[in-house]
Every structure is written in structure tokens, then in C-alpha cells.
């Protein structure tokens, strides 16, 4: 079943106004990213009520009660999230081993990273350049491993975000990222005449691989230039401001840690 540790580029499947991860769908999970047709799922662009309504509608569509969220701060903190928080903790990664819980992070160019093992644990992280440089994906996998997850049975999906086609950074940031990531920044940062490209997909894939994650799927979809109907902060003049939601959940009817039949 495992395809090994090399990242596999696999376009996420369009399903109505969602993009879904084929690799995580094969585990019986609801896992994907919302398009602009679903509205803005958070942030200041929509009223808090409208965004909350959009999240509830999404959750119900997928067979859940609501989306469990945290206050994203471009950091590396990971929290266990078994039910919606009354007060959202500051964190950029969250995970659970419960069925019937839909986890979500908002993004509009930052990377949504979805992770699952084969024993019922699921997690999600939000990683822009800052979270990527702070290794939030590694922290998420480590938190799940500390609870007993085996990384050789883990599947991770790197969702739509700003791609290497559209993302360069300045020398100060290059130095900061290299300082934080060391050799894991070597491949993802490429100097070009236009500046240094920071490939967030390969940077996060390298981190997941370093943690021993067995199967890594990369959607390879750029929020700014893919032509798909996605929120992109860098295309806000053209598309408006809004946030998509990267989500992952195991529906209650799937029966918790019971083996899940492939849906293929
Ligand atoms: Zn692009």
C-alpha cells in the first residue's frame, strides 16, 4: 500500500466546490480544501458570523457537526483537539483520535497539511513560510507519534497553496529560513535571477519524510496561478480577500479504529 517516502504529485480531485485528497480519501476520510464557491471560511474578509455559517454548512455537507479550529499565529504549537474549543487556543497544528471530529485550518496561499495514520488518528497543520521554517509539520507528526502513531503507517497530503511558480523571498528571509531548517532548506530554496524561490511543497515534504512518514501526496496546485477557483492573498486584487479551509475528519459511521476498506 505504501508508495514509499518519495512525495507523489497527485492533483486533488474536484468534487463540487471542494478539492479532495485522493490519498486520504482511500483511507475513508473526508479530507480536502474549499474553493471560493464556498465563500470565505474565516478571517476578516467575511463577517465572523458569515464565516462561521460557511464552516457549519461545510461540516454538515461532509457529515459532521462543526469544524474544530484554533487561532492560527504562524507558529509551531500543536494541540489535541477532540471537540470545538470554547476559546480557540493559539496553535497551527491540531490532531485527534476521535471519530466524528472535523479539523480545519484556514489558508489563502499558506499550505494546509493533512495527516492520518491507519489507526484512527488525524491531524492538520497550517504552514506559510514562517510555520514551515518553524517545522510545524514535523511538530504535528511528532505529537501524533507521541500518542502511539507509527509514522511508517502515516499518510500525509500537502494541499493547494502558493507554488514555487509564484513565490520568491528576499535575502533576509532566506538567511532566517536556512538558519532554522539547516540542510532541509537546501532543496526547497533555489536562487534565480528574479530572487530566491521558496518551494513550500518540497520544504514540507522534506520535513514529513524526515519524520518517517510513509506516503506523501503533493497536490501541486498553486492557489494563485492554477486557474482553479481558490482564494489567494497574492491574487487579492483580482479575486478579493478570503480564506479557504483545509479539512480532515473521520465520519462516525466509519467505526473508529476498525479497518477502513479502500473506497477505490
Ligand atoms: Zn503559481
Coordinates of C-alpha atoms and ligand atoms in Angstrom, one line a residue:
X1 CA 0.0 0.0 0.0
X2 CA 2.8 2.4 0.9
X3 CA 4.3 4.1 -2.1
X4 CA 7.5 4.9 -0.2
X5 CA 8.8 8.1 1.2
X6 CA 9.2 10.0 -2.1
X7 CA 6.4 12.6 -2.5
X8 CA 3.9 11.8 -5.1
X9 CA 2.4 14.7 -7.1
X10 CA -1.3 13.9 -7.4
X11 CA -3.8 16.5 -8.3
X12 CA -6.6 16.7 -5.9
X13 CA -10.0 15.6 -7.3
X14 CA -12.6 18.2 -7.8
X15 CA -15.9 17.3 -6.1
X16 CA -18.5 20.1 -6.4
X17 CA -17.0 23.1 -4.7
X18 CA -14.3 21.2 -2.9
X19 CA -10.9 19.7 -3.8
X20 CA -10.3 16.3 -2.2
X21 CA -7.2 14.4 -1.5
X22 CA -7.2 11.0 -3.3
X23 CA -4.6 9.5 -0.9
X24 CA -6.6 10.4 2.3
X25 CA -9.9 9.5 0.6
X26 CA -8.6 6.0 0.1
X27 CA -8.4 5.8 3.9
X28 CA -12.1 6.6 4.1
X29 CA -11.5 10.1 5.3
X30 CA -13.2 13.4 4.4
X31 CA -10.1 15.4 3.5
X32 CA -9.6 18.4 1.2
X33 CA -9.7 22.1 0.6
X34 CA -12.6 24.5 -0.1
X35 CA -12.8 26.6 -3.3
X36 CA -14.1 30.2 -3.4
X37 CA -17.6 29.0 -4.3
X38 CA -17.9 28.0 -0.6
X39 CA -17.2 31.6 0.4
X40 CA -14.6 32.7 2.9
X41 CA -14.3 30.3 5.8
X42 CA -12.6 32.7 8.2
X43 CA -10.6 35.8 8.6
X44 CA -11.6 39.5 8.3
X45 CA -12.9 39.4 4.8
X46 CA -16.2 37.9 5.8
X47 CA -18.1 38.8 8.9
X48 CA -17.4 36.3 11.7
X49 CA -21.0 35.1 11.5
X50 CA -20.9 34.5 7.8
X51 CA -17.6 32.6 8.1
X52 CA -18.9 30.5 11.0
X53 CA -22.1 29.8 9.0
X54 CA -20.0 28.7 6.0
X55 CA -18.0 26.4 8.2
X56 CA -21.1 24.9 9.7
X57 CA -22.6 24.3 6.3
X58 CA -19.4 22.6 5.1
X59 CA -19.3 20.4 8.2
X60 CA -22.9 19.3 7.7
X61 CA -22.3 18.7 4.0
X62 CA -19.5 16.3 5.0
X63 CA -21.4 14.6 7.8
X64 CA -20.0 16.4 10.8
X65 CA -21.4 18.8 13.4
X66 CA -18.9 21.7 13.0
X67 CA -15.3 22.5 12.2
X68 CA -12.8 22.4 15.1
X69 CA -10.5 25.4 14.7
X70 CA -7.6 27.1 16.5
X71 CA -6.3 30.7 16.4
X72 CA -3.6 30.5 13.8
X73 CA -0.5 32.5 14.6
X74 CA 2.2 31.2 12.1
X75 CA 3.9 29.3 14.9
X76 CA 4.7 25.7 15.6
X77 CA 2.4 24.8 18.5
X78 CA 0.3 21.7 18.1
X79 CA -2.8 20.9 20.3
X80 CA -5.0 17.9 20.7
X81 CA -8.5 18.9 19.6
X82 CA -11.3 16.4 20.3
X83 CA -14.2 18.9 20.2
X84 CA -14.7 22.5 19.2
X85 CA -12.9 24.9 21.6
X86 CA -14.9 27.5 23.5
X87 CA -11.9 29.7 23.3
X88 CA -9.6 28.9 20.3
X89 CA -6.1 28.2 21.6
X90 CA -3.2 29.7 19.7
X91 CA -1.8 27.0 17.6
X92 CA -1.0 26.0 14.0
X93 CA -1.4 22.3 14.3
X94 CA -4.2 20.2 15.7
X95 CA -4.9 16.5 15.9
X96 CA -7.4 14.0 17.3
X97 CA -8.0 10.3 17.6
X98 CA -11.8 10.7 17.8
X99 CA -14.3 9.9 15.1
X100 CA -16.9 12.4 14.1
X101 CA -14.5 15.4 14.5
X102 CA -13.7 17.6 11.6
X103 CA -10.4 19.5 11.9
X104 CA -9.7 22.6 9.9
X105 CA -7.1 25.3 9.1
X106 CA -7.8 28.4 7.0
X107 CA -5.4 29.5 4.3
X108 CA -5.1 31.7 1.2
X109 CA -1.6 30.8 0.0
X110 CA -0.2 29.1 3.1
X111 CA 0.0 25.4 3.0
X112 CA -2.7 23.1 4.5
X113 CA -1.0 19.8 5.5
X114 CA -3.3 16.9 6.3
X115 CA -2.0 13.8 8.1
X116 CA -3.6 10.5 9.1
X117 CA -2.3 7.1 10.4
X118 CA -4.1 3.9 9.9
X119 CA -5.3 3.6 13.5
X120 CA -7.7 6.5 13.6
X121 CA -5.5 9.5 14.3
X122 CA -5.9 12.6 12.1
X123 CA -4.2 15.9 12.1
X124 CA -3.9 19.2 10.2
X125 CA -1.3 22.0 10.1
X126 CA -1.1 25.5 8.7
X127 CA 2.3 26.4 7.3
X128 CA 3.2 29.6 5.5
X129 CA 6.9 30.4 5.2
X130 CA 7.0 31.1 8.9
X131 CA 5.3 27.9 10.0
X132 CA 7.3 25.9 7.5
X133 CA 10.6 27.5 8.8
X134 CA 9.5 26.6 12.3
X135 CA 8.8 23.0 11.3
X136 CA 5.1 22.9 12.3
X137 CA 4.6 19.8 10.0
X138 CA 7.2 17.9 12.0
X139 CA 5.7 19.0 15.3
X140 CA 2.3 17.7 14.2
X141 CA 3.7 14.3 13.2
X142 CA 5.8 14.2 16.4
X143 CA 2.7 14.9 18.6
X144 CA 0.8 12.1 16.9
X145 CA 3.7 9.8 17.2
X146 CA 3.9 10.5 21.0
X147 CA 0.4 9.2 21.3
X148 CA 1.3 6.0 19.6
X149 CA 1.0 6.7 15.9
X150 CA 3.5 4.8 13.7
X151 CA 4.9 7.1 11.0
X152 CA 5.6 4.2 8.7
X153 CA 1.8 3.8 8.6
X154 CA 1.1 7.6 8.1
X155 CA -0.2 9.2 5.0
X156 CA 0.2 13.0 4.5
X157 CA -1.2 15.3 1.9
X158 CA 0.2 18.7 1.1
X159 CA -2.7 20.8 -0.2
X160 CA -3.1 23.7 -2.6
X161 CA -1.0 26.8 -1.7
X162 CA 1.2 29.4 -3.3
X163 CA 3.5 27.4 -5.5
X164 CA 7.2 27.7 -6.4
X165 CA 5.9 29.2 -9.7
X166 CA 4.7 32.3 -7.8
X167 CA 6.8 32.6 -4.6
X168 CA 10.1 34.3 -4.1
X169 CA 11.6 35.7 -0.9
X170 CA 14.3 38.2 -0.1
X171 CA 17.8 37.6 1.2
X172 CA 17.0 38.3 4.9
X173 CA 14.2 35.7 4.9
X174 CA 16.4 33.2 3.0
X175 CA 19.0 33.5 5.8
X176 CA 16.4 33.2 8.5
X177 CA 14.9 30.0 6.9
X178 CA 18.3 28.5 6.3
X179 CA 19.2 29.2 9.9
X180 CA 16.1 27.4 11.2
X181 CA 15.9 24.5 8.8
X182 CA 19.6 23.8 8.1
X183 CA 20.1 21.2 5.3
X184 CA 16.3 20.7 4.9
X185 CA 16.2 24.2 3.3
X186 CA 18.8 23.3 0.6
X187 CA 16.5 21.8 -2.0
X188 CA 13.4 24.0 -1.3
X189 CA 15.3 27.3 -1.8
X190 CA 16.5 27.9 -5.3
X191 CA 18.3 31.1 -6.3
X192 CA 17.1 32.6 -9.6
X193 CA 17.7 35.9 -11.4
X194 CA 14.3 37.1 -10.0
X195 CA 15.1 36.2 -6.4
X196 CA 15.1 33.1 -4.3
X197 CA 12.2 30.7 -4.9
X198 CA 11.0 29.1 -1.7
X199 CA 9.2 25.8 -2.6
X200 CA 6.8 25.3 0.3
X201 CA 5.7 22.0 -1.0
X202 CA 9.1 20.4 -1.2
X203 CA 10.1 22.0 2.2
X204 CA 7.2 20.4 3.9
X205 CA 7.6 17.1 2.1
X206 CA 11.2 17.0 3.3
X207 CA 10.1 17.6 6.9
X208 CA 7.4 14.8 6.7
X209 CA 10.0 12.5 5.1
X210 CA 12.5 13.3 7.9
X211 CA 9.8 12.2 10.4
X212 CA 9.4 8.9 8.6
X213 CA 6.0 9.5 7.1
X214 CA 5.5 6.6 4.7
X215 CA 3.3 8.2 2.0
X216 CA 3.4 11.9 1.0
X217 CA 1.0 13.3 -1.5
X218 CA 1.5 16.7 -3.0
X219 CA -1.5 18.3 -4.7
X220 CA 0.9 20.5 -6.7
X221 CA -1.9 23.2 -7.1
X222 CA -0.9 26.8 -6.9
X223 CA -3.6 29.0 -5.3
X224 CA -2.5 32.0 -7.4
X225 CA -1.9 30.6 -10.8
X226 CA -3.7 27.2 -11.1
X227 CA -6.8 28.7 -12.7
X228 CA -8.9 26.9 -10.2
X229 CA -11.3 29.0 -8.1
X230 CA -9.2 29.3 -5.0
X231 CA -8.5 32.2 -2.5
X232 CA -5.1 33.6 -2.9
X233 CA -3.8 36.5 -0.9
X234 CA -1.4 37.3 -3.7
X235 CA -4.2 37.5 -6.2
X236 CA -6.5 39.5 -3.9
X237 CA -6.7 42.5 -6.4
X238 CA -8.2 40.1 -8.9
X239 CA -10.1 37.6 -6.7
X240 CA -10.9 39.5 -3.5
X241 CA -9.9 38.6 0.0
X242 CA -11.0 35.4 1.6
X243 CA -9.8 32.2 3.2
X244 CA -10.2 28.6 2.1
X245 CA -10.4 25.7 4.7
X246 CA -8.1 22.7 4.6
X247 CA -10.1 20.0 6.4
X248 CA -9.8 16.4 7.6
X249 CA -12.2 14.2 9.5
X250 CA -13.3 10.6 10.1
X251 CA -17.0 10.2 9.9
X252 CA -18.6 8.4 12.9
X253 CA -20.1 5.7 10.7
X254 CA -16.6 4.5 9.7
X255 CA -16.3 2.9 13.1
X256 CA -13.2 4.4 14.7
X257 CA -10.1 2.2 14.7
X258 CA -11.8 -0.6 12.7
X259 CA -10.1 -1.3 9.4
X260 CA -11.3 1.0 6.7
X261 CA -12.0 -0.5 3.3
X262 CA -10.5 1.4 0.4
X263 CA -13.1 3.3 -1.5
X264 CA -11.5 2.8 -4.9
Ligands
LIG1 ZN1 1.7 29.8 -9.2

